[in-house]
Amino acid sequence: MPTSPKRQDRALTFVIALMAFAAFASGFSLRVSDPLLPQIALDFASSVGQAAAIVTAYAIPYGLMQALAGAFGDKFGKCQAVVGACVVSGMLVLLSAFAQSLPQLTLARFIAAPAAAIIVPLGMAYVGDVVPYAQRQTALARFIAGQMMGMIAGQIAGGVIGDHFGWRTVFRVLAGVFALAGAALASQLAGNRWTRPMRPPPEHKLSLAKEYRLLAVTPWTRFIMVAVFVEGAVFFGAFTYVAADLNVRFGLSYSMIGLVVAGFGVGSLAYAGSVRRLIASLGENGLVLGSGIVVMAGYLALAAEWSWQVAPFAAATLGFGYYMLHNTLQTNATQMLPQARGTAVAAFSSALFLGQSAGIALAGWVFDRSGAVPVFVVAAMLWPVLALAIWRKLRGREL
């Protein structure tokens, strides 16, 4: 008996929600280390900049592995690949809980990253497959809300759980989150038609090398990739050190730091809740220009803050402003190569996290020598330049 359209819609919405839950686990893992840096540095008698190696060690393989996410999605199906990634991530993340030195912890984070890396780009590609472009930015924003909430949970857990039970317990909790997300999505693989693998017809299927060659030779695609690399370097090169700055300048407890830094996720969710109205009133170009102003204001507030109470509002401002630009870029990324959407989105995500790795490493060198203020000021100056460059390209495509 055929399924009614209304029931089909509910079934699809449920699958997207479960994919968002998997993105929640990935987001939890991605930002969980930020509030732990001061505690880990103290535990292993290192500087914060040295401890930040665990963030870079996670971001580099996370970025590189995303470039292969499309191949996993094509071979196994996007939902099926996400289930496998959650299961593997849940097992590997436990290695971090047993590390006995900073190099061991750095290696453990390096090993845990690849499986978690493919979750979000495959989820984005899945939304691109099943949601028409006119509704896609809204649907993507709601999917990414899962990752945003995971970032909030990771930042709070990193602070609160780390403060009361130690940083090792944080990674044990993270392993449980991955296991739960994988089990929830796996429960739909047999009975929900929207989880069936969606593969291009054989005559349209390209090899992975040809897909990347197409991405490389297209000027617009090259611009998107460079833009998201710079975006990751500028924004997260600075934001990673907000938690350490709060500890150094104001002596905040790890619990309070986790709550303050989680303002980023709150701002991100506020954007996701208002994205439909923002697009209707500002359009893509207006969102990008607005991001340049909002993010600059957020970083200048962090640089000039006269008390720690400024930080949660600045973090929320940064979360809102970041996704004004990033969500526009990632929506365009879903259209870079429609016949190989998984590969295109994976390459986009890979460039983002490779940019993060470069920015975090460079900013860590500056932080250890001059503190966070120069890092925040440089980010505040560079972000509007990036926003203006993207705005001009978008405007040129419309003319």
mmCIF file of C-alpha atoms in Angstrom:
data_model
loop_
_atom_site.group_PDB
_atom_site.id
_atom_site.type_symbol
_atom_site.label_atom_id
_atom_site.label_comp_id
_atom_site.label_asym_id
_atom_site.label_seq_id
_atom_site.Cartn_x
_atom_site.Cartn_y
_atom_site.Cartn_z
ATOM 1 C CA MET A 1 0.000 0.000 0.000
ATOM 2 C CA PRO A 2 1.526 3.339 -1.054
ATOM 3 C CA THR A 3 2.462 5.800 1.642
ATOM 4 C CA SER A 4 0.506 9.043 1.681
ATOM 5 C CA PRO A 5 2.440 12.254 0.968
ATOM 6 C CA LYS A 6 1.764 13.513 4.495
ATOM 7 C CA ARG A 7 3.147 10.319 6.033
ATOM 8 C CA GLN A 8 6.112 10.461 3.662
ATOM 9 C CA ASP A 9 6.829 13.999 4.822
ATOM 10 C CA ARG A 10 6.719 12.937 8.458
ATOM 11 C CA ALA A 11 9.039 10.024 7.734
ATOM 12 C CA LEU A 12 11.492 12.313 5.925
ATOM 13 C CA THR A 13 11.358 14.895 8.714
ATOM 14 C CA PHE A 14 12.143 12.142 11.224
ATOM 15 C CA VAL A 15 15.183 10.970 9.246
ATOM 16 C CA ILE A 16 16.510 14.536 8.964
ATOM 17 C CA ALA A 17 15.988 14.923 12.727
ATOM 18 C CA LEU A 18 17.999 11.759 13.392
ATOM 19 C CA MET A 19 20.734 12.917 11.020
ATOM 20 C CA ALA A 20 20.733 16.157 13.020
ATOM 21 C CA PHE A 21 21.166 14.088 16.197
ATOM 22 C CA ALA A 22 24.224 12.473 14.631
ATOM 23 C CA ALA A 23 25.442 15.982 13.767
ATOM 24 C CA PHE A 24 24.840 16.833 17.444
ATOM 25 C CA ALA A 25 27.315 14.109 18.426
ATOM 26 C CA SER A 26 29.839 15.397 15.869
ATOM 27 C CA GLY A 27 29.407 18.975 17.102
ATOM 28 C CA PHE A 28 29.796 17.815 20.709
ATOM 29 C CA SER A 29 33.107 16.199 19.778
ATOM 30 C CA LEU A 30 34.272 19.147 17.717
ATOM 31 C CA ARG A 31 34.124 21.846 20.400
ATOM 32 C CA VAL A 32 34.420 19.776 23.591
ATOM 33 C CA SER A 33 38.160 20.434 23.874
ATOM 34 C CA ASP A 34 37.952 24.248 23.931
ATOM 35 C CA PRO A 35 36.936 24.711 27.601
ATOM 36 C CA LEU A 36 39.213 21.822 28.630
ATOM 37 C CA LEU A 37 42.434 23.461 27.394
ATOM 38 C CA PRO A 38 43.352 25.251 30.658
ATOM 39 C CA GLN A 39 42.626 22.096 32.694
ATOM 40 C CA ILE A 40 44.589 19.821 30.359
ATOM 41 C CA ALA A 41 47.484 22.286 30.245
ATOM 42 C CA LEU A 42 47.604 22.267 34.052
ATOM 43 C CA ASP A 43 47.297 18.480 34.264
ATOM 44 C CA PHE A 44 50.156 17.877 31.845
ATOM 45 C CA ALA A 45 52.299 20.870 32.910
ATOM 46 C CA SER A 46 52.176 22.580 29.505
ATOM 47 C CA SER A 47 51.133 25.974 28.125
ATOM 48 C CA VAL A 48 47.663 26.582 26.706
ATOM 49 C CA GLY A 49 49.149 26.995 23.242
ATOM 50 C CA GLN A 50 50.836 23.591 23.550
ATOM 51 C CA ALA A 51 47.639 21.991 24.872
ATOM 52 C CA ALA A 52 45.798 23.410 21.853
ATOM 53 C CA ALA A 53 47.619 20.736 19.840
ATOM 54 C CA ILE A 54 44.709 18.451 20.732
ATOM 55 C CA VAL A 55 42.377 20.802 18.849
ATOM 56 C CA THR A 56 44.644 20.985 15.806
ATOM 57 C CA ALA A 57 45.261 17.222 15.886
ATOM 58 C CA TYR A 58 41.505 16.691 15.713
ATOM 59 C CA ALA A 59 40.818 19.348 13.088
ATOM 60 C CA ILE A 60 43.432 18.213 10.527
ATOM 61 C CA PRO A 61 42.220 14.610 10.007
ATOM 62 C CA TYR A 62 38.644 15.843 10.483
ATOM 63 C CA GLY A 63 39.152 18.153 7.525
ATOM 64 C CA LEU A 64 41.069 15.702 5.361
ATOM 65 C CA MET A 65 38.636 12.847 5.925
ATOM 66 C CA GLN A 66 35.675 14.980 4.945
ATOM 67 C CA ALA A 67 37.092 15.094 1.440
ATOM 68 C CA LEU A 68 36.293 11.354 1.203
ATOM 69 C CA ALA A 69 32.833 11.549 2.760
ATOM 70 C CA GLY A 70 31.108 11.586 -0.622
ATOM 71 C CA ALA A 71 32.756 8.296 -1.582
ATOM 72 C CA PHE A 72 31.474 6.645 1.612
ATOM 73 C CA GLY A 73 27.986 8.005 0.980
ATOM 74 C CA ASP A 74 27.965 6.757 -2.606
ATOM 75 C CA LYS A 75 29.228 3.306 -1.671
ATOM 76 C CA PHE A 76 27.127 2.571 1.423
ATOM 77 C CA GLY A 77 24.334 5.154 1.334
ATOM 78 C CA LYS A 78 24.419 8.405 3.277
ATOM 79 C CA CYS A 79 22.307 7.241 6.227
ATOM 80 C CA GLN A 80 24.135 3.926 6.407
ATOM 81 C CA ALA A 81 27.551 5.626 6.372
ATOM 82 C CA VAL A 82 26.484 7.975 9.183
ATOM 83 C CA VAL A 83 25.407 5.025 11.331
ATOM 84 C CA GLY A 84 28.797 3.377 10.833
ATOM 85 C CA ALA A 85 30.597 6.636 11.606
ATOM 86 C CA CYS A 86 28.720 7.037 14.895
ATOM 87 C CA VAL A 87 29.536 3.483 15.991
ATOM 88 C CA VAL A 88 33.242 3.774 15.151
ATOM 89 C CA SER A 89 33.478 7.229 16.736
ATOM 90 C CA GLY A 90 31.880 5.972 19.936
ATOM 91 C CA MET A 91 34.578 3.334 20.284
ATOM 92 C CA LEU A 92 37.587 5.440 19.294
ATOM 93 C CA VAL A 93 36.760 8.472 21.418
ATOM 94 C CA LEU A 94 37.285 6.362 24.533
ATOM 95 C CA LEU A 95 41.012 6.356 23.776
ATOM 96 C CA SER A 96 41.169 9.986 24.896
ATOM 97 C CA ALA A 97 39.845 9.065 28.345
ATOM 98 C CA PHE A 98 42.843 6.803 28.981
ATOM 99 C CA ALA A 99 45.638 9.100 27.734
ATOM 100 C CA GLN A 100 48.506 9.499 30.214
ATOM 101 C CA SER A 101 50.374 12.377 28.561
ATOM 102 C CA LEU A 102 49.706 15.291 26.223
ATOM 103 C CA PRO A 103 51.251 13.468 23.225
ATOM 104 C CA GLN A 104 49.035 10.435 23.949
ATOM 105 C CA LEU A 105 45.931 12.621 24.189
ATOM 106 C CA THR A 106 46.904 14.419 20.992
ATOM 107 C CA LEU A 107 47.269 11.078 19.205
ATOM 108 C CA ALA A 108 43.956 9.832 20.606
ATOM 109 C CA ARG A 109 42.141 12.904 19.291
ATOM 110 C CA PHE A 110 43.868 12.454 15.931
ATOM 111 C CA ILE A 111 42.651 8.850 15.677
ATOM 112 C CA ALA A 112 39.078 9.673 16.738
ATOM 113 C CA ALA A 113 38.539 12.431 14.178
ATOM 114 C CA PRO A 114 38.168 10.649 10.804
ATOM 115 C CA ALA A 115 34.970 8.723 11.533
ATOM 116 C CA ALA A 116 33.239 11.723 13.123
ATOM 117 C CA ALA A 117 34.326 13.872 10.186
ATOM 118 C CA ILE A 118 31.972 12.393 7.596
ATOM 119 C CA ILE A 119 28.759 12.862 9.587
ATOM 120 C CA VAL A 120 27.963 16.524 8.904
ATOM 121 C CA PRO A 121 28.920 16.687 5.183
ATOM 122 C CA LEU A 122 26.877 13.539 4.495
ATOM 123 C CA GLY A 123 23.950 15.027 6.403
ATOM 124 C CA MET A 124 24.227 18.240 4.392
ATOM 125 C CA ALA A 125 24.429 16.259 1.149
ATOM 126 C CA TYR A 126 21.400 14.205 2.227
ATOM 127 C CA VAL A 127 19.376 17.376 2.770
ATOM 128 C CA GLY A 128 20.572 18.590 -0.631
ATOM 129 C CA ASP A 129 19.299 15.354 -2.197
ATOM 130 C CA VAL A 130 15.814 15.417 -0.675
ATOM 131 C CA VAL A 131 14.950 19.126 -0.227
ATOM 132 C CA PRO A 132 14.393 21.529 -3.176
ATOM 133 C CA TYR A 133 16.822 24.463 -3.409
ATOM 134 C CA ALA A 134 14.121 27.065 -2.609
ATOM 135 C CA GLN A 135 13.628 25.518 0.845
ATOM 136 C CA ARG A 136 17.164 24.225 1.277
ATOM 137 C CA GLN A 137 18.809 27.066 3.212
ATOM 138 C CA THR A 138 16.073 26.836 5.854
ATOM 139 C CA ALA A 139 16.300 23.019 5.981
ATOM 140 C CA LEU A 140 20.094 23.140 6.170
ATOM 141 C CA ALA A 141 19.970 25.692 8.972
ATOM 142 C CA ARG A 142 17.673 23.395 10.949
ATOM 143 C CA PHE A 143 19.873 20.388 10.276
ATOM 144 C CA ILE A 144 22.947 22.343 11.315
ATOM 145 C CA ALA A 145 21.028 23.344 14.451
ATOM 146 C CA GLY A 146 21.742 19.780 15.588
ATOM 147 C CA GLN A 147 25.461 20.403 15.239
ATOM 148 C CA MET A 148 25.075 23.786 16.945
ATOM 149 C CA MET A 149 23.315 22.205 19.915
ATOM 150 C CA GLY A 150 26.095 19.629 20.041
ATOM 151 C CA MET A 151 28.628 22.439 20.220
ATOM 152 C CA ILE A 152 26.677 23.983 23.098
ATOM 153 C CA ALA A 153 26.520 20.640 24.885
ATOM 154 C CA GLY A 154 30.211 20.000 24.263
ATOM 155 C CA GLN A 155 31.250 23.395 25.558
ATOM 156 C CA ILE A 156 29.056 23.106 28.655
ATOM 157 C CA ALA A 157 30.050 19.486 29.288
ATOM 158 C CA GLY A 158 33.712 20.319 28.798
ATOM 159 C CA GLY A 159 33.440 22.964 31.486
ATOM 160 C CA VAL A 160 30.944 21.551 33.981
ATOM 161 C CA ILE A 161 31.720 17.820 33.780
ATOM 162 C CA GLY A 162 35.433 18.539 33.482
ATOM 163 C CA ASP A 163 35.287 20.773 36.554
ATOM 164 C CA HIS A 164 33.449 18.267 38.760
ATOM 165 C CA PHE A 165 34.517 14.863 37.401
ATOM 166 C CA GLY A 166 37.678 15.535 35.404
ATOM 167 C CA TRP A 167 38.313 15.898 31.685
ATOM 168 C CA ARG A 168 38.511 12.129 31.158
ATOM 169 C CA THR A 169 34.842 11.738 32.094
ATOM 170 C CA VAL A 170 33.929 14.211 29.369
ATOM 171 C CA PHE A 171 35.236 11.829 26.713
ATOM 172 C CA ARG A 172 33.360 8.890 28.254
ATOM 173 C CA VAL A 173 30.127 10.878 28.027
ATOM 174 C CA LEU A 174 30.933 11.770 24.423
ATOM 175 C CA ALA A 175 31.344 8.073 23.565
ATOM 176 C CA GLY A 176 27.849 7.428 24.919
ATOM 177 C CA VAL A 177 26.379 10.256 22.822
ATOM 178 C CA PHE A 178 27.847 8.782 19.632
ATOM 179 C CA ALA A 179 26.518 5.326 20.501
ATOM 180 C CA LEU A 180 23.007 6.656 21.135
ATOM 181 C CA ALA A 181 22.934 8.666 17.903
ATOM 182 C CA GLY A 182 24.080 5.668 15.866
ATOM 183 C CA ALA A 183 21.490 3.366 17.443
ATOM 184 C CA ALA A 184 18.662 5.852 16.832
ATOM 185 C CA LEU A 185 19.416 6.226 13.116
ATOM 186 C CA ALA A 186 20.091 2.494 12.690
ATOM 187 C CA SER A 187 16.553 1.790 13.917
ATOM 188 C CA GLN A 188 15.207 3.428 10.732
ATOM 189 C CA LEU A 189 17.365 1.695 8.139
ATOM 190 C CA ALA A 190 15.065 -1.266 7.595
ATOM 191 C CA GLY A 191 11.625 0.354 7.585
ATOM 192 C CA ASN A 192 11.929 3.993 6.522
ATOM 193 C CA ARG A 193 12.048 4.451 2.738
ATOM 194 C CA TRP A 194 13.892 7.768 3.081
ATOM 195 C CA THR A 195 16.953 5.955 4.405
ATOM 196 C CA ARG A 196 17.443 3.946 1.209
ATOM 197 C CA PRO A 197 20.721 4.727 -0.565
ATOM 198 C CA MET A 198 20.312 7.405 -3.266
ATOM 199 C CA ARG A 199 22.924 6.955 -5.952
ATOM 200 C CA PRO A 200 23.277 8.748 -9.305
ATOM 201 C CA PRO A 201 22.410 6.762 -12.433
ATOM 202 C CA PRO A 202 25.425 4.827 -13.779
ATOM 203 C CA GLU A 203 25.663 7.082 -16.822
ATOM 204 C CA HIS A 204 26.010 10.150 -14.546
ATOM 205 C CA LYS A 205 28.423 8.585 -12.064
ATOM 206 C CA LEU A 206 31.918 10.066 -12.114
ATOM 207 C CA SER A 207 35.089 8.756 -10.559
ATOM 208 C CA LEU A 208 36.252 10.554 -7.407
ATOM 209 C CA ALA A 209 39.228 11.974 -9.314
ATOM 210 C CA LYS A 210 36.963 13.400 -12.042
ATOM 211 C CA GLU A 211 34.618 14.876 -9.439
ATOM 212 C CA TYR A 212 37.493 16.717 -7.765
ATOM 213 C CA ARG A 213 38.858 17.786 -11.155
ATOM 214 C CA LEU A 214 35.489 19.371 -11.979
ATOM 215 C CA LEU A 215 35.509 21.177 -8.646
ATOM 216 C CA ALA A 216 39.039 22.439 -9.255
ATOM 217 C CA VAL A 217 38.489 23.836 -12.761
ATOM 218 C CA THR A 218 35.342 25.848 -11.963
ATOM 219 C CA PRO A 219 36.158 29.452 -10.897
ATOM 220 C CA TRP A 220 33.095 29.830 -8.655
ATOM 221 C CA THR A 221 33.829 26.547 -6.914
ATOM 222 C CA ARG A 222 37.456 27.536 -6.352
ATOM 223 C CA PHE A 223 36.319 30.791 -4.798
ATOM 224 C CA ILE A 224 33.911 29.021 -2.421
ATOM 225 C CA MET A 225 36.667 26.651 -1.305
ATOM 226 C CA VAL A 226 39.174 29.443 -0.670
ATOM 227 C CA ALA A 227 36.521 31.519 1.105
ATOM 228 C CA VAL A 228 35.560 28.742 3.524
ATOM 229 C CA PHE A 229 39.243 27.970 4.219
ATOM 230 C CA VAL A 230 39.837 31.604 5.177
ATOM 231 C CA GLU A 231 36.576 31.645 7.134
ATOM 232 C CA GLY A 232 37.713 28.700 9.261
ATOM 233 C CA ALA A 233 41.190 30.150 9.819
ATOM 234 C CA VAL A 234 40.002 33.623 10.843
ATOM 235 C CA PHE A 235 36.996 32.735 12.937
ATOM 236 C CA PHE A 236 38.058 29.592 14.786
ATOM 237 C CA GLY A 237 41.697 30.616 14.979
ATOM 238 C CA ALA A 238 40.427 33.260 17.398
ATOM 239 C CA PHE A 239 37.376 31.607 18.960
ATOM 240 C CA THR A 240 39.296 28.535 20.149
ATOM 241 C CA TYR A 241 41.147 30.732 22.673
ATOM 242 C CA VAL A 242 38.120 32.451 24.218
ATOM 243 C CA ALA A 243 37.948 29.843 27.004
ATOM 244 C CA ALA A 244 41.659 30.097 27.814
ATOM 245 C CA ASP A 245 41.437 33.904 27.801
ATOM 246 C CA LEU A 246 38.605 33.829 30.333
ATOM 247 C CA ASN A 247 40.715 31.630 32.596
ATOM 248 C CA VAL A 248 43.875 33.731 32.236
ATOM 249 C CA ARG A 249 42.328 37.207 32.455
ATOM 250 C CA PHE A 250 39.481 36.607 34.899
ATOM 251 C CA GLY A 251 40.300 33.338 36.654
ATOM 252 C CA LEU A 252 36.892 31.817 35.868
ATOM 253 C CA SER A 253 36.190 28.232 36.906
ATOM 254 C CA TYR A 254 36.003 25.614 34.165
ATOM 255 C CA SER A 255 32.256 25.231 34.752
ATOM 256 C CA MET A 256 31.648 28.938 34.253
ATOM 257 C CA ILE A 257 33.901 29.012 31.208
ATOM 258 C CA GLY A 258 31.879 26.209 29.608
ATOM 259 C CA LEU A 259 28.629 28.080 30.206
ATOM 260 C CA VAL A 260 30.028 31.360 28.889
ATOM 261 C CA VAL A 261 31.542 29.885 25.716
ATOM 262 C CA ALA A 262 28.287 28.023 25.049
ATOM 263 C CA GLY A 263 26.842 31.430 24.200
ATOM 264 C CA PHE A 264 28.233 30.780 20.714
ATOM 265 C CA GLY A 265 25.793 27.899 20.299
ATOM 266 C CA VAL A 266 22.917 29.961 21.684
ATOM 267 C CA GLY A 267 23.585 32.643 19.087
ATOM 268 C CA SER A 268 23.810 29.970 16.389
ATOM 269 C CA LEU A 269 20.431 28.568 17.391
ATOM 270 C CA ALA A 270 18.953 32.059 17.382
ATOM 271 C CA TYR A 271 20.107 32.363 13.785
ATOM 272 C CA ALA A 272 18.600 28.978 12.887
ATOM 273 C CA GLY A 273 15.283 30.055 14.408
ATOM 274 C CA SER A 274 15.183 33.319 12.488
ATOM 275 C CA VAL A 275 16.782 32.231 9.214
ATOM 276 C CA ARG A 276 13.546 32.203 7.198
ATOM 277 C CA ARG A 277 12.727 35.803 8.137
ATOM 278 C CA LEU A 278 16.316 36.942 7.645
ATOM 279 C CA ILE A 279 16.499 35.466 4.141
ATOM 280 C CA ALA A 280 13.170 37.042 3.220
ATOM 281 C CA SER A 281 14.237 40.483 4.424
ATOM 282 C CA LEU A 282 17.972 40.560 3.650
ATOM 283 C CA GLY A 283 18.605 37.911 1.010
ATOM 284 C CA GLU A 284 21.938 36.095 0.722
ATOM 285 C CA ASN A 285 23.881 39.294 0.017
ATOM 286 C CA GLY A 286 22.444 41.096 3.025
ATOM 287 C CA LEU A 287 23.243 38.157 5.294
ATOM 288 C CA VAL A 288 26.874 38.196 4.218
ATOM 289 C CA LEU A 289 27.312 41.952 4.720
ATOM 290 C CA GLY A 290 25.505 41.779 8.050
ATOM 291 C CA SER A 291 27.841 39.008 9.175
ATOM 292 C CA GLY A 292 30.844 41.250 8.543
ATOM 293 C CA ILE A 293 29.486 43.843 10.975
ATOM 294 C CA VAL A 294 28.160 41.446 13.621
ATOM 295 C CA VAL A 295 31.287 39.266 13.890
ATOM 296 C CA MET A 296 33.570 42.302 13.962
ATOM 297 C CA ALA A 297 31.522 43.702 16.858
ATOM 298 C CA GLY A 298 31.688 40.405 18.726
ATOM 299 C CA TYR A 299 35.473 40.079 18.524
ATOM 300 C CA LEU A 300 36.065 43.733 19.398
ATOM 301 C CA ALA A 301 33.862 43.244 22.464
ATOM 302 C CA LEU A 302 36.002 40.274 23.526
ATOM 303 C CA ALA A 303 39.198 42.237 22.974
ATOM 304 C CA ALA A 304 37.974 45.236 24.977
ATOM 305 C CA GLU A 305 35.926 43.453 27.643
ATOM 306 C CA TRP A 306 36.312 45.145 31.013
ATOM 307 C CA SER A 307 34.612 42.265 32.847
ATOM 308 C CA TRP A 308 33.872 38.624 32.089
ATOM 309 C CA GLN A 309 30.123 39.355 31.965
ATOM 310 C CA VAL A 310 30.645 40.778 28.469
ATOM 311 C CA ALA A 311 31.859 37.406 27.167
ATOM 312 C CA PRO A 312 28.571 35.434 26.969
ATOM 313 C CA PHE A 313 26.909 38.208 24.971
ATOM 314 C CA ALA A 314 29.944 38.513 22.710
ATOM 315 C CA ALA A 315 29.984 34.733 22.180
ATOM 316 C CA ALA A 316 26.273 34.730 21.276
ATOM 317 C CA THR A 317 26.857 37.617 18.876
ATOM 318 C CA LEU A 318 29.674 35.669 17.241
ATOM 319 C CA GLY A 319 27.528 32.544 16.886
ATOM 320 C CA PHE A 320 24.740 34.505 15.199
ATOM 321 C CA GLY A 321 27.091 36.436 12.930
ATOM 322 C CA TYR A 322 29.197 33.443 11.944
ATOM 323 C CA TYR A 323 26.249 31.455 10.644
ATOM 324 C CA MET A 324 24.895 34.432 8.706
ATOM 325 C CA LEU A 325 27.909 34.007 6.440
ATOM 326 C CA HIS A 326 28.653 30.307 6.813
ATOM 327 C CA ASN A 327 25.117 29.108 6.105
ATOM 328 C CA THR A 328 25.119 31.156 2.896
ATOM 329 C CA LEU A 329 28.403 29.589 1.808
ATOM 330 C CA GLN A 330 27.296 26.045 2.595
ATOM 331 C CA THR A 331 23.988 26.500 0.759
ATOM 332 C CA ASN A 332 25.948 27.499 -2.342
ATOM 333 C CA ALA A 333 28.242 24.517 -1.722
ATOM 334 C CA THR A 334 25.309 22.116 -2.138
ATOM 335 C CA GLN A 335 24.968 23.384 -5.717
ATOM 336 C CA MET A 336 28.651 23.301 -6.694
ATOM 337 C CA LEU A 337 28.397 19.851 -8.295
ATOM 338 C CA PRO A 338 24.799 18.542 -8.096
ATOM 339 C CA GLN A 339 25.661 15.221 -9.791
ATOM 340 C CA ALA A 340 28.209 14.532 -7.028
ATOM 341 C CA ARG A 341 26.783 16.554 -4.161
ATOM 342 C CA GLY A 342 28.352 14.382 -1.484
ATOM 343 C CA THR A 343 31.858 14.975 -2.833
ATOM 344 C CA ALA A 344 31.270 18.711 -3.307
ATOM 345 C CA VAL A 345 29.965 19.243 0.228
ATOM 346 C CA ALA A 346 32.718 17.026 1.623
ATOM 347 C CA ALA A 347 35.380 19.103 -0.132
ATOM 348 C CA PHE A 348 33.765 22.270 1.239
ATOM 349 C CA SER A 349 33.787 20.911 4.782
ATOM 350 C CA SER A 350 37.348 19.685 4.375
ATOM 351 C CA ALA A 351 38.527 23.157 3.369
ATOM 352 C CA LEU A 352 36.761 24.636 6.412
ATOM 353 C CA PHE A 353 38.533 22.393 8.903
ATOM 354 C CA LEU A 354 41.910 22.639 7.238
ATOM 355 C CA GLY A 355 41.504 26.386 7.543
ATOM 356 C CA GLN A 356 40.661 25.952 11.224
ATOM 357 C CA SER A 357 43.821 23.916 11.751
ATOM 358 C CA ALA A 358 46.002 26.615 10.201
ATOM 359 C CA GLY A 359 44.296 29.400 12.124
ATOM 360 C CA ILE A 360 44.425 27.624 15.500
ATOM 361 C CA ALA A 361 48.124 26.815 15.146
ATOM 362 C CA LEU A 362 49.052 30.382 14.185
ATOM 363 C CA ALA A 363 46.838 31.965 16.847
ATOM 364 C CA GLY A 364 48.269 29.602 19.496
ATOM 365 C CA TRP A 365 51.754 30.936 18.799
ATOM 366 C CA VAL A 366 50.472 34.507 19.240
ATOM 367 C CA PHE A 367 48.433 33.632 22.358
ATOM 368 C CA ASP A 368 51.417 32.146 24.203
ATOM 369 C CA ARG A 369 53.471 35.287 23.531
ATOM 370 C CA SER A 370 50.991 38.170 23.581
ATOM 371 C CA GLY A 371 47.699 36.877 24.938
ATOM 372 C CA ALA A 372 44.296 36.762 23.287
ATOM 373 C CA VAL A 373 43.653 40.459 22.615
ATOM 374 C CA PRO A 374 45.800 40.680 19.432
ATOM 375 C CA VAL A 375 44.173 37.464 18.166
ATOM 376 C CA PHE A 376 40.673 38.891 18.670
ATOM 377 C CA VAL A 377 41.562 42.247 17.088
ATOM 378 C CA VAL A 378 43.031 40.642 13.959
ATOM 379 C CA ALA A 379 39.924 38.455 13.556
ATOM 380 C CA ALA A 380 37.716 41.529 13.950
ATOM 381 C CA MET A 381 39.613 43.305 11.164
ATOM 382 C CA LEU A 382 39.830 40.394 8.725
ATOM 383 C CA TRP A 383 36.233 39.142 8.926
ATOM 384 C CA PRO A 384 34.598 42.184 7.247
ATOM 385 C CA VAL A 385 37.176 41.954 4.441
ATOM 386 C CA LEU A 386 36.174 38.336 3.832
ATOM 387 C CA ALA A 387 32.467 39.211 3.987
ATOM 388 C CA LEU A 388 32.917 42.012 1.461
ATOM 389 C CA ALA A 389 34.793 39.714 -0.940
ATOM 390 C CA ILE A 390 32.015 37.113 -0.771
ATOM 391 C CA TRP A 391 29.333 39.789 -1.171
ATOM 392 C CA ARG A 392 30.990 41.095 -4.342
ATOM 393 C CA LYS A 393 31.177 37.588 -5.835
ATOM 394 C CA LEU A 394 27.545 36.829 -4.997
ATOM 395 C CA ARG A 395 26.445 40.163 -6.430
ATOM 396 C CA GLY A 396 28.451 39.533 -9.596
ATOM 397 C CA ARG A 397 26.688 36.177 -10.113
ATOM 398 C CA GLU A 398 23.291 37.881 -9.877
ATOM 399 C CA LEU A 399 24.116 40.592 -12.475
#
